[in-house]
mmCIF file of C-alpha atoms in Angstrom:
data_model
loop_
_atom_site.group_PDB
_atom_site.id
_atom_site.type_symbol
_atom_site.label_atom_id
_atom_site.label_comp_id
_atom_site.label_asym_id
_atom_site.label_seq_id
_atom_site.Cartn_x
_atom_site.Cartn_y
_atom_site.Cartn_z
ATOM 1 C CA MET A 339 5.324 16.662 0.400
ATOM 2 C CA CYS A 340 3.889 14.178 -1.470
ATOM 3 C CA GLY A 341 4.807 11.594 -3.998
ATOM 4 C CA VAL A 342 4.011 11.144 -7.432
ATOM 5 C CA VAL A 343 4.643 9.100 -10.395
ATOM 6 C CA GLY A 344 2.838 8.691 -14.086
ATOM 7 C CA ILE A 345 3.726 5.598 -16.531
ATOM 8 C CA ILE A 346 2.798 5.543 -20.325
ATOM 9 C CA GLY A 347 3.928 2.387 -21.937
ATOM 10 C CA ASN A 348 3.164 -0.496 -24.763
ATOM 11 C CA LYS A 349 2.099 -2.484 -22.130
ATOM 12 C CA PRO A 350 0.474 -2.579 -18.507
ATOM 13 C CA VAL A 351 2.374 -0.383 -16.181
ATOM 14 C CA SER A 352 0.095 -1.368 -12.472
ATOM 15 C CA ARG A 353 2.922 -3.268 -11.528
ATOM 16 C CA LEU A 354 5.741 -0.227 -12.025
ATOM 17 C CA ILE A 355 3.245 2.661 -10.919
ATOM 18 C CA TYR A 356 2.792 0.036 -6.982
ATOM 19 C CA HIS A 357 7.092 -0.350 -7.240
ATOM 20 C CA ALA A 358 7.419 3.769 -7.494
ATOM 21 C CA LEU A 359 4.873 4.085 -5.513
ATOM 22 C CA ILE A 360 6.371 1.582 -1.977
ATOM 23 C CA SER A 361 9.802 4.267 -3.798
ATOM 24 C CA LEU A 362 7.692 6.671 -3.029
ATOM 25 C CA GLN A 363 6.019 5.325 -0.039
ATOM 26 C CA HIS A 364 8.818 8.330 2.360
ATOM 27 C CA ARG A 365 7.053 11.750 0.916
ATOM 28 C CA GLY A 366 4.269 10.112 2.071
ATOM 29 C CA GLN A 367 2.786 7.678 4.417
ATOM 30 C CA SER A 368 -1.228 9.479 5.250
ATOM 31 C CA SER A 369 -2.822 7.525 2.313
ATOM 32 C CA ALA A 370 -2.150 6.722 -1.364
ATOM 33 C CA GLY A 371 -3.510 5.344 -4.529
ATOM 34 C CA LYS A 372 -3.382 4.828 -8.036
ATOM 35 C CA LEU A 373 -4.717 4.700 -11.469
ATOM 36 C CA THR A 374 -5.315 2.976 -15.064
ATOM 37 C CA TYR A 375 -6.519 3.803 -17.876
ATOM 38 C CA ASP A 376 -8.128 0.857 -20.795
ATOM 39 C CA GLY A 377 -10.678 2.596 -22.082
ATOM 40 C CA ASN A 378 -12.038 2.725 -18.227
ATOM 41 C CA VAL A 379 -10.290 3.832 -16.021
ATOM 42 C CA HIS A 380 -9.554 1.646 -12.860
ATOM 43 C CA MET A 381 -8.557 3.132 -9.633
ATOM 44 C CA HIS A 382 -7.956 2.391 -5.287
ATOM 45 C CA LYS A 383 -6.961 4.779 -3.231
ATOM 46 C CA ASP A 384 -7.565 4.621 0.741
ATOM 47 C CA TYR A 385 -5.501 5.843 4.242
ATOM 48 C CA GLY A 386 -2.391 3.950 4.873
ATOM 49 C CA LEU A 387 0.767 3.127 3.606
ATOM 50 C CA VAL A 388 1.626 1.740 0.442
ATOM 51 C CA ARG A 389 1.459 -2.237 1.258
ATOM 52 C CA ASP A 390 -1.332 -1.535 2.798
ATOM 53 C CA VAL A 391 -3.682 -0.037 -0.015
ATOM 54 C CA PHE A 392 -2.429 -2.495 -2.549
ATOM 55 C CA ASN A 393 -1.727 -6.799 -1.718
ATOM 56 C CA GLU A 394 -3.192 -9.008 -3.832
ATOM 57 C CA GLU A 395 -6.731 -8.866 -2.679
ATOM 58 C CA ARG A 396 -6.786 -4.812 -3.959
ATOM 59 C CA LYS A 397 -6.090 -4.316 -6.757
ATOM 60 C CA ILE A 398 -1.701 -4.509 -7.757
ATOM 61 C CA ASP A 399 -2.924 -5.661 -10.444
ATOM 62 C CA THR A 400 -4.753 -3.508 -12.834
ATOM 63 C CA PRO A 401 -5.305 -3.386 -16.854
ATOM 64 C CA GLY A 402 -3.569 -0.553 -19.074
ATOM 65 C CA ASN A 403 -0.916 1.510 -20.474
ATOM 66 C CA ILE A 404 -1.360 4.840 -19.167
ATOM 67 C CA GLY A 405 -1.816 4.692 -15.305
ATOM 68 C CA ILE A 406 -1.006 7.703 -12.341
ATOM 69 C CA GLY A 407 0.007 6.999 -8.509
ATOM 70 C CA HIS A 408 0.601 9.056 -5.532
ATOM 71 C CA THR A 409 1.300 8.778 -2.077
ATOM 72 C CA ARG A 410 -0.444 11.547 0.627
ATOM 73 C CA TYR A 411 2.292 13.150 3.227
ATOM 74 C CA SER A 412 -0.936 15.304 5.205
ATOM 75 C CA THR A 413 -0.667 18.888 5.688
ATOM 76 C CA ALA A 414 -3.662 19.949 5.427
ATOM 77 C CA GLY A 415 -7.348 18.984 7.144
ATOM 78 C CA MET A 416 -7.793 16.779 10.075
ATOM 79 C CA ASP A 417 -6.031 12.855 10.457
ATOM 80 C CA ASP A 418 -9.313 11.398 10.993
ATOM 81 C CA ILE A 419 -9.899 8.227 8.954
ATOM 82 C CA GLU A 420 -12.776 9.502 7.493
ATOM 83 C CA SER A 421 -10.684 13.167 6.168
ATOM 84 C CA LEU A 422 -8.243 10.686 4.976
ATOM 85 C CA LYS A 423 -9.817 8.651 2.813
ATOM 86 C CA ARG A 424 -11.858 12.127 1.864
ATOM 87 C CA ASN A 425 -8.591 13.612 0.964
ATOM 88 C CA ALA A 426 -6.640 10.367 -0.764
ATOM 89 C CA GLN A 427 -5.718 11.019 -4.260
ATOM 90 C CA PRO A 428 -5.766 11.024 -7.760
ATOM 91 C CA GLU A 429 -9.160 12.300 -8.639
ATOM 92 C CA TYR A 430 -10.527 12.030 -11.374
ATOM 93 C CA VAL A 431 -13.423 13.554 -13.806
ATOM 94 C CA ILE A 432 -15.171 11.482 -16.679
ATOM 95 C CA ASN A 433 -16.184 14.854 -19.125
ATOM 96 C CA PRO A 434 -13.439 16.021 -20.142
ATOM 97 C CA PHE A 435 -11.872 12.767 -18.296
ATOM 98 C CA LEU A 436 -8.967 14.073 -16.182
ATOM 99 C CA ALA A 437 -6.966 12.443 -14.076
ATOM 100 C CA ALA A 438 -5.110 14.580 -11.177
ATOM 101 C CA ALA A 439 -2.294 13.845 -8.263
ATOM 102 C CA HIS A 440 -0.212 16.505 -6.583
#
């Protein structure tokens, strides 16, 4: 039971995604991440609560009018720090460009 948000806008969406993730925090507390796109990919994800993964020093504001965010509720895998970091989402591939969270 994870939390997922996607936004396409006519202005930067990073703060909107951040606030949506705060609202979705109850859906997953193992890790959080977001990805924005402005022709370049800007992604930050880590284990922990949204407020700990993102703060003024940690990528709340990233450029891009397109973005997705994810909070993870760990149901599979181990709960050690390395596993939590490895399983944080979203994920993306470059060729062809595809970003996803589930």
